[in-house]
Tab-separated table of C-alpha atoms in Angstrom:
chain	number	residue	atom	x	y	z
A	283	UNK	CA	-63.916	-15.078	69.431
A	284	UNK	CA	-62.237	-18.488	68.275
A	285	UNK	CA	-64.626	-20.330	68.941
A	286	UNK	CA	-67.336	-18.142	67.176
A	287	UNK	CA	-65.684	-18.198	64.478
A	288	UNK	CA	-65.323	-21.975	64.541
A	289	UNK	CA	-69.004	-21.967	64.653
A	290	UNK	CA	-69.360	-19.541	61.713
A	291	UNK	CA	-67.268	-21.901	59.539
A	292	UNK	CA	-69.155	-24.721	60.614
A	293	UNK	CA	-72.176	-23.286	59.801
A	294	UNK	CA	-70.591	-22.101	56.304
A	295	UNK	CA	-69.391	-25.572	55.630
A	296	UNK	CA	-72.857	-27.252	56.728
A	297	UNK	CA	-74.624	-24.862	54.539
A	298	UNK	CA	-72.321	-25.335	51.448
A	299	UNK	CA	-72.614	-28.823	51.804
A	300	UNK	CA	-76.422	-28.681	51.667
A	301	UNK	CA	-76.314	-26.622	48.480
A	302	UNK	CA	-74.099	-29.190	47.006
A	303	UNK	CA	-76.383	-31.974	48.052
A	304	UNK	CA	-79.645	-30.036	47.036
A	305	UNK	CA	-78.098	-29.123	43.645
A	306	UNK	CA	-76.504	-32.566	42.989
A	307	UNK	CA	-80.138	-33.760	43.718
A	308	UNK	CA	-81.722	-31.404	41.019
A	309	UNK	CA	-78.826	-32.309	38.524
A	310	UNK	CA	-79.489	-36.179	38.949
A	311	UNK	CA	-83.408	-35.530	38.799
A	312	UNK	CA	-82.552	-33.599	35.526
A	313	UNK	CA	-80.196	-36.171	34.180
A	314	UNK	CA	-81.156	-39.783	35.415
A	315	UNK	CA	-78.916	-41.003	33.167
A	316	UNK	CA	-75.630	-39.330	33.640
A	317	UNK	CA	-72.734	-41.828	33.349
A	318	UNK	CA	-74.739	-44.749	31.502
A	319	UNK	CA	-73.750	-45.670	28.214
A	320	UNK	CA	-76.025	-46.529	25.614
A	321	UNK	CA	-75.258	-48.173	22.093
A	322	UNK	CA	-77.860	-47.685	19.696
A	323	UNK	CA	-78.050	-50.372	16.574
A	324	UNK	CA	-80.270	-50.654	13.265
A	325	UNK	CA	-80.397	-52.376	9.971
A	326	UNK	CA	-78.581	-51.528	6.497
A	327	UNK	CA	-81.848	-49.525	5.757
A	328	UNK	CA	-80.718	-45.670	5.745
A	329	UNK	CA	-84.222	-44.311	6.609
A	330	UNK	CA	-84.414	-46.199	9.629
A	331	UNK	CA	-81.750	-43.485	10.665
A	332	UNK	CA	-83.870	-40.804	11.483
A	333	UNK	CA	-86.355	-42.528	14.443
A	334	UNK	CA	-83.499	-43.828	15.667
A	335	UNK	CA	-81.934	-40.146	16.169
A	336	UNK	CA	-85.234	-38.826	17.900
A	337	UNK	CA	-84.558	-42.023	20.525
A	338	UNK	CA	-80.969	-41.014	20.869
A	339	UNK	CA	-81.196	-37.295	20.969
A	340	UNK	CA	-84.021	-38.113	24.258
A	341	UNK	CA	-81.586	-40.089	25.813
A	342	UNK	CA	-78.908	-37.234	25.646
A	343	UNK	CA	-81.394	-34.916	27.026
A	344	UNK	CA	-81.695	-37.077	29.844
A	345	UNK	CA	-78.194	-37.262	30.849
A	346	UNK	CA	-77.184	-40.496	29.219
A	347	UNK	CA	-74.157	-41.121	27.173
A	348	UNK	CA	-75.179	-42.235	23.717
A	349	UNK	CA	-72.618	-43.742	21.413
A	350	UNK	CA	-72.591	-43.668	17.706
A	351	UNK	CA	-75.400	-45.847	15.640
A	352	UNK	CA	-73.686	-49.475	15.109
A	353	UNK	CA	-75.399	-51.225	11.758
A	354	UNK	CA	-76.325	-54.541	12.012
A	355	UNK	CA	-79.017	-56.765	10.249
A	356	UNK	CA	-81.829	-57.548	12.435
A	357	UNK	CA	-81.674	-61.297	13.706
A	358	UNK	CA	-77.847	-60.600	14.585
A	359	UNK	CA	-79.429	-57.155	16.303
A	360	UNK	CA	-81.675	-58.871	18.408
A	361	UNK	CA	-79.386	-61.305	19.642
A	362	UNK	CA	-77.019	-58.509	20.541
A	363	UNK	CA	-79.434	-56.526	22.387
A	364	UNK	CA	-80.830	-59.857	24.320
A	365	UNK	CA	-76.943	-60.268	24.930
A	366	UNK	CA	-75.902	-56.818	26.513
A	367	UNK	CA	-73.740	-56.225	23.571
A	368	UNK	CA	-76.401	-53.530	22.474
A	369	UNK	CA	-78.771	-51.262	24.155
A	370	UNK	CA	-81.988	-50.842	21.950
A	371	UNK	CA	-82.926	-50.953	18.397
A	372	UNK	CA	-85.465	-48.355	17.108
A	373	UNK	CA	-87.457	-50.186	14.239
A	374	UNK	CA	-88.321	-53.659	15.618
A	375	UNK	CA	-91.623	-54.152	13.052
A	376	UNK	CA	-93.782	-56.074	15.221
A	377	UNK	CA	-95.167	-58.637	14.096
A	378	UNK	CA	-92.817	-58.926	11.203
A	379	UNK	CA	-89.819	-60.006	13.504
A	380	UNK	CA	-91.459	-61.773	16.053
A	381	UNK	CA	-89.248	-64.714	15.102
A	382	UNK	CA	-86.316	-62.679	16.073
A	383	UNK	CA	-87.420	-61.437	18.879
A	384	UNK	CA	-88.624	-64.710	20.381
A	385	UNK	CA	-85.360	-66.317	19.160
A	386	UNK	CA	-83.269	-63.910	20.702
A	387	UNK	CA	-85.016	-64.675	24.156
A	388	UNK	CA	-88.085	-62.904	23.924
A	389	UNK	CA	-89.703	-61.495	27.195
A	390	UNK	CA	-87.091	-63.151	29.133
A	391	UNK	CA	-84.201	-60.955	27.922
A	392	UNK	CA	-85.796	-58.057	25.808
A	393	UNK	CA	-88.037	-55.106	26.678
A	394	UNK	CA	-90.594	-54.051	24.753
A	395	UNK	CA	-93.199	-51.621	25.798
A	396	UNK	CA	-95.577	-49.179	24.044
A	397	UNK	CA	-95.626	-48.839	20.073
A	398	UNK	CA	-93.281	-46.071	18.374
A	399	UNK	CA	-95.070	-45.995	15.090
A	400	UNK	CA	-97.875	-47.563	14.435
A	401	UNK	CA	-100.020	-48.886	11.108
A	402	UNK	CA	-97.356	-49.495	8.663
A	403	UNK	CA	-98.406	-51.625	5.814
A	404	UNK	CA	-96.589	-53.844	2.955
A	405	UNK	CA	-97.046	-55.727	-0.062
A	406	UNK	CA	-96.748	-55.978	-3.828
A	407	UNK	CA	-97.755	-53.403	-6.638
A	408	UNK	CA	-97.412	-52.890	-10.009
A	409	UNK	CA	-97.903	-50.034	-12.366
A	410	UNK	CA	-101.580	-48.938	-12.792
A	411	UNK	CA	-101.607	-48.604	-16.621
A	412	UNK	CA	-101.076	-52.684	-16.680
A	413	UNK	CA	-103.171	-53.276	-13.970
A	414	UNK	CA	-105.984	-51.509	-15.733
A	415	UNK	CA	-105.051	-52.564	-19.310
A	416	UNK	CA	-104.897	-56.293	-18.223
A	417	UNK	CA	-107.398	-56.431	-15.395
A	418	UNK	CA	-104.842	-57.560	-12.704
A	419	UNK	CA	-105.786	-57.378	-9.081
A	420	UNK	CA	-104.275	-60.174	-7.366
A	421	UNK	CA	-101.047	-61.700	-6.898
A	422	UNK	CA	-102.209	-65.014	-8.110
A	423	UNK	CA	-102.776	-63.877	-11.584
A	424	UNK	CA	-98.942	-64.097	-11.975
A	425	UNK	CA	-99.528	-67.701	-12.452
A	426	UNK	CA	-100.729	-67.314	-16.061
A	427	UNK	CA	-97.321	-67.055	-17.995
A	428	UNK	CA	-99.011	-64.686	-20.339
A	429	UNK	CA	-99.543	-62.269	-17.391
A	430	UNK	CA	-96.420	-62.957	-15.971
A	431	UNK	CA	-94.346	-62.041	-19.053
A	432	UNK	CA	-95.778	-58.955	-18.966
A	433	UNK	CA	-93.386	-58.059	-15.920
A	434	UNK	CA	-90.445	-59.672	-17.542
A	435	UNK	CA	-87.176	-57.539	-17.466
A	436	UNK	CA	-84.324	-59.749	-18.486
A	437	UNK	CA	-85.857	-62.000	-21.118
A	438	UNK	CA	-86.099	-64.960	-19.672
A	439	UNK	CA	-90.032	-65.091	-19.801
A	440	UNK	CA	-90.777	-64.814	-15.900
A	441	UNK	CA	-91.919	-61.811	-14.176
A	442	UNK	CA	-89.347	-59.900	-12.065
A	443	UNK	CA	-90.469	-58.958	-8.664
A	444	UNK	CA	-88.220	-56.352	-7.099
A	445	UNK	CA	-88.313	-58.064	-3.846
A	446	UNK	CA	-86.577	-58.271	-0.060
A	447	UNK	CA	-82.857	-58.419	0.795
A	448	UNK	CA	-82.156	-61.324	2.999
A	449	UNK	CA	-82.044	-60.696	6.710
A	450	UNK	CA	-84.637	-58.229	6.964
A	451	UNK	CA	-87.677	-60.539	7.714
A	452	UNK	CA	-90.153	-59.855	4.748
A	453	UNK	CA	-88.313	-62.228	2.488
A	454	UNK	CA	-89.155	-64.772	4.334
A	455	UNK	CA	-92.801	-64.153	3.808
A	456	UNK	CA	-92.397	-63.959	0.102
A	457	UNK	CA	-90.305	-66.936	-0.387
A	458	UNK	CA	-93.585	-68.449	1.665
A	459	UNK	CA	-95.734	-66.805	-1.170
A	460	UNK	CA	-93.994	-67.853	-3.882
A	461	UNK	CA	-95.326	-71.522	-2.953
A	462	UNK	CA	-98.071	-70.787	-1.094
A	463	UNK	CA	-99.616	-68.948	-4.590
A	464	UNK	CA	-97.670	-71.484	-7.111
A	465	UNK	CA	-95.608	-68.554	-8.648
A	466	UNK	CA	-92.418	-70.019	-8.714
A	467	UNK	CA	-92.362	-71.157	-12.132
A	468	UNK	CA	-93.712	-67.839	-13.514
A	469	UNK	CA	-91.916	-65.078	-10.826
A	470	UNK	CA	-88.171	-64.469	-9.793
A	471	UNK	CA	-87.885	-62.586	-6.287
A	472	UNK	CA	-84.771	-60.781	-6.852
A	473	UNK	CA	-83.194	-60.024	-4.114
A	474	UNK	CA	-80.364	-57.717	-4.389
A	475	UNK	CA	-79.656	-54.326	-2.408
A	476	UNK	CA	-82.997	-52.872	-1.959
A	477	UNK	CA	-81.782	-49.379	-3.144
A	478	UNK	CA	-80.272	-50.747	-6.041
A	479	UNK	CA	-83.501	-53.137	-7.225
A	480	UNK	CA	-86.226	-50.203	-6.648
A	481	UNK	CA	-84.316	-47.759	-8.364
A	482	UNK	CA	-84.092	-49.868	-11.406
A	483	UNK	CA	-88.458	-50.418	-11.141
A	484	UNK	CA	-88.671	-46.695	-10.848
A	485	UNK	CA	-86.493	-46.004	-13.703
A	486	UNK	CA	-88.638	-48.573	-15.871
A	487	UNK	CA	-91.906	-47.132	-14.932
A	488	UNK	CA	-90.287	-43.554	-16.417
A	489	UNK	CA	-89.546	-45.498	-19.654
A	490	UNK	CA	-93.468	-46.664	-19.360
A	491	UNK	CA	-92.369	-50.348	-18.711
A	492	UNK	CA	-94.677	-52.412	-16.849
A	493	UNK	CA	-93.128	-52.942	-13.133
A	494	UNK	CA	-93.529	-55.584	-10.313
A	495	UNK	CA	-92.132	-54.612	-6.616
A	496	UNK	CA	-92.776	-54.915	-2.922
A	497	UNK	CA	-92.747	-52.032	-0.614
A	498	UNK	CA	-93.779	-51.111	2.692
A	499	UNK	CA	-94.787	-47.910	4.395
A	500	UNK	CA	-93.547	-45.583	6.027
A	501	UNK	CA	-91.274	-45.058	2.961
A	502	UNK	CA	-89.899	-42.776	0.334
A	503	UNK	CA	-91.236	-45.192	-2.658
A	504	UNK	CA	-94.773	-44.665	-1.912
A	505	UNK	CA	-94.269	-41.266	-2.244
A	506	UNK	CA	-92.663	-41.308	-5.755
A	507	UNK	CA	-94.647	-44.541	-6.897
A	508	UNK	CA	-98.348	-42.990	-5.436
A	509	UNK	CA	-100.869	-45.913	-4.806
A	510	UNK	CA	-103.825	-45.238	-6.493
A	511	UNK	CA	-102.231	-42.552	-8.910
A	512	UNK	CA	-99.058	-44.348	-10.533
A	513	UNK	CA	-99.199	-47.767	-8.962
A	514	UNK	CA	-101.686	-50.021	-7.235
A	515	UNK	CA	-101.420	-52.699	-4.517
A	516	UNK	CA	-102.373	-56.427	-5.546
A	517	UNK	CA	-104.621	-58.673	-3.572
A	518	UNK	CA	-103.496	-62.216	-2.423
A	519	UNK	CA	-105.935	-64.932	-2.894
A	520	UNK	CA	-105.825	-65.905	0.735
A	521	UNK	CA	-103.835	-65.132	4.198
A	522	UNK	CA	-100.797	-67.808	4.039
A	523	UNK	CA	-97.852	-66.638	6.265
A	524	UNK	CA	-94.823	-69.003	7.457
A	525	UNK	CA	-93.786	-70.599	10.402
A	526	UNK	CA	-96.129	-69.985	13.672
A	527	UNK	CA	-98.316	-67.229	11.810
A	528	UNK	CA	-99.946	-69.851	9.212
A	529	UNK	CA	-103.203	-69.244	10.652
A	530	UNK	CA	-103.036	-65.567	10.731
A	531	UNK	CA	-105.704	-63.546	9.090
A	532	UNK	CA	-103.763	-60.825	6.789
A	533	UNK	CA	-107.255	-58.975	5.788
A	534	UNK	CA	-106.844	-55.467	6.817
A	535	UNK	CA	-109.590	-53.614	8.601
A	536	UNK	CA	-110.689	-52.320	5.240
A	537	UNK	CA	-111.342	-55.815	3.987
A	538	UNK	CA	-108.214	-55.328	1.629
A	539	UNK	CA	-105.590	-58.956	1.805
A	540	UNK	CA	-102.032	-57.871	0.872
A	541	UNK	CA	-100.682	-61.011	2.160
A	542	UNK	CA	-98.293	-59.070	5.033
A	543	UNK	CA	-99.936	-58.497	8.918
A	544	UNK	CA	-100.192	-54.628	9.522
A	545	UNK	CA	-96.869	-53.819	11.676
A	546	UNK	CA	-95.996	-51.568	14.315
A	547	UNK	CA	-92.639	-49.945	14.806
A	548	UNK	CA	-91.260	-50.758	18.642
A	549	UNK	CA	-88.110	-49.761	20.466
A	550	UNK	CA	-86.595	-53.135	21.704
A	551	UNK	CA	-84.077	-52.922	24.523
A	552	UNK	CA	-82.001	-54.985	26.395
A	553	UNK	CA	-84.547	-55.896	29.504
A	554	UNK	CA	-81.957	-55.879	32.325
A	555	UNK	CA	-80.644	-52.534	31.011
A	556	UNK	CA	-83.736	-51.205	30.969
A	557	UNK	CA	-84.706	-52.257	34.401
A	558	UNK	CA	-82.078	-50.396	35.673
A	559	UNK	CA	-82.572	-47.351	34.009
A	560	UNK	CA	-86.637	-47.022	34.453
A	561	UNK	CA	-85.861	-43.186	32.787
A	562	UNK	CA	-85.084	-44.545	29.929
A	563	UNK	CA	-87.569	-47.398	30.064
A	564	UNK	CA	-90.371	-45.133	30.338
A	565	UNK	CA	-89.171	-43.143	27.669
A	566	UNK	CA	-89.076	-46.242	25.325
A	567	UNK	CA	-92.368	-46.909	26.190
A	568	UNK	CA	-94.105	-43.672	25.491
A	569	UNK	CA	-92.328	-41.829	22.270
A	570	UNK	CA	-94.471	-41.743	19.450
A	571	UNK	CA	-93.475	-40.811	15.692
A	572	UNK	CA	-96.290	-40.745	12.760
A	573	UNK	CA	-95.901	-42.642	9.694
A	574	UNK	CA	-96.454	-39.483	8.008
A	575	UNK	CA	-93.652	-37.463	9.705
A	576	UNK	CA	-91.543	-40.646	8.811
A	577	UNK	CA	-92.408	-40.893	5.077
A	578	UNK	CA	-91.703	-37.401	4.701
A	579	UNK	CA	-88.463	-37.207	6.139
A	580	UNK	CA	-87.673	-40.327	3.955
A	581	UNK	CA	-88.784	-38.513	0.699
A	582	UNK	CA	-86.147	-35.940	1.897
A	583	UNK	CA	-83.608	-38.419	1.933
A	584	UNK	CA	-83.974	-39.692	-1.526
A	585	UNK	CA	-84.487	-35.979	-2.706
A	586	UNK	CA	-80.726	-35.710	-1.875
A	587	UNK	CA	-80.394	-34.873	1.702
A	588	UNK	CA	-79.323	-38.314	2.868
A	589	UNK	CA	-75.916	-37.673	4.844
A	590	UNK	CA	-75.322	-37.730	8.653
A	591	UNK	CA	-75.516	-34.491	9.166
A	592	UNK	CA	-78.843	-33.753	6.908
A	593	UNK	CA	-80.376	-36.535	8.616
A	594	UNK	CA	-79.470	-35.022	12.119
A	595	UNK	CA	-80.821	-32.099	10.897
A	596	UNK	CA	-84.154	-33.501	10.228
A	597	UNK	CA	-84.107	-34.763	13.793
A	598	UNK	CA	-83.301	-31.430	15.460
A	599	UNK	CA	-86.111	-29.880	13.211
A	600	UNK	CA	-89.116	-32.638	13.995
A	601	UNK	CA	-88.003	-31.985	17.898
A	602	UNK	CA	-88.384	-28.176	17.741
A	603	UNK	CA	-91.627	-28.434	15.635
A	604	UNK	CA	-92.847	-30.651	18.499
A	605	UNK	CA	-90.854	-29.673	21.473
A	606	UNK	CA	-94.053	-29.315	23.808
A	607	UNK	CA	-94.485	-33.366	23.123
A	608	UNK	CA	-91.068	-33.907	23.653
A	609	UNK	CA	-90.656	-32.265	27.055
A	610	UNK	CA	-93.569	-33.824	28.099
A	611	UNK	CA	-91.759	-37.242	27.094
A	612	UNK	CA	-88.727	-36.539	29.317
A	613	UNK	CA	-90.327	-35.066	32.353
A	614	UNK	CA	-92.593	-38.407	32.496
A	615	UNK	CA	-89.078	-40.310	31.934
A	616	UNK	CA	-87.714	-38.295	34.557
A	617	UNK	CA	-90.611	-39.053	37.219
A	618	UNK	CA	-89.994	-42.642	36.423
A	619	UNK	CA	-86.483	-42.357	37.544
A	620	UNK	CA	-87.298	-40.763	41.269
């Protein structure tokens, strides 16, 4: 009798062990990132929080231990990722940030596959009223002191361009253009806090004053100052970019040339970490969010829904509205880990 009892006990233990192993395997399959820490980073642009949150929430559903976002500007951020001090950035602008990417180690240190959001454009705009009244279509026309003076906001006789803050990458292109298009003597490139200088431009537009500014899409500004309705893009006389991109043609497919290459937003991660975490690597490669969705969310922030909890609600709402697509990404990520 004792032997039979011992056999039954052994059988139960074996069954429980097998069941635990199956349960553990299933859990590991569903949560391939369990116990793995992730450190997301972003620039000081608050409107890049939304797309970062979407990636974070997907990683969390894969079991990763995701820390709060740390803010760091792009150049230092790429270096931090290359050195393993951060895991990923969700708003790497390609090719605008190519110098940051290469200087941080490029493909040897960084992982960059897939396109997160495509077709971003950027450039210079002026109010439509002034454009039509004076026939202004090209930034080169601001070489004329009389034309430039139309956009003088501080009384020094030079046009005031609401430009790009240092460290973002776009400021290098604008500064290059100032010389390439011979604008240095007639245009001032204002580089303070972008939110402050663009707010000033919008206020002046509301006061029926001429405005000149730089912006990009996707971003809320073009939802407030609508190109073609309120403002107009300025062409450039010829393509001219700094550094290794000096021979790049910045013309868009429709023939327009705003002086900047069309950009894609891409997720960049530490290469060693990505290779050790194939589920996350696959996720980074396949996630996609439209410019329209990003712009719509950014406009909600501009209209006052700009707290951390607001942005998280926006991300949750986007996931709920796109649950089938989101789940498909997760399944492909889990499959990559097997």
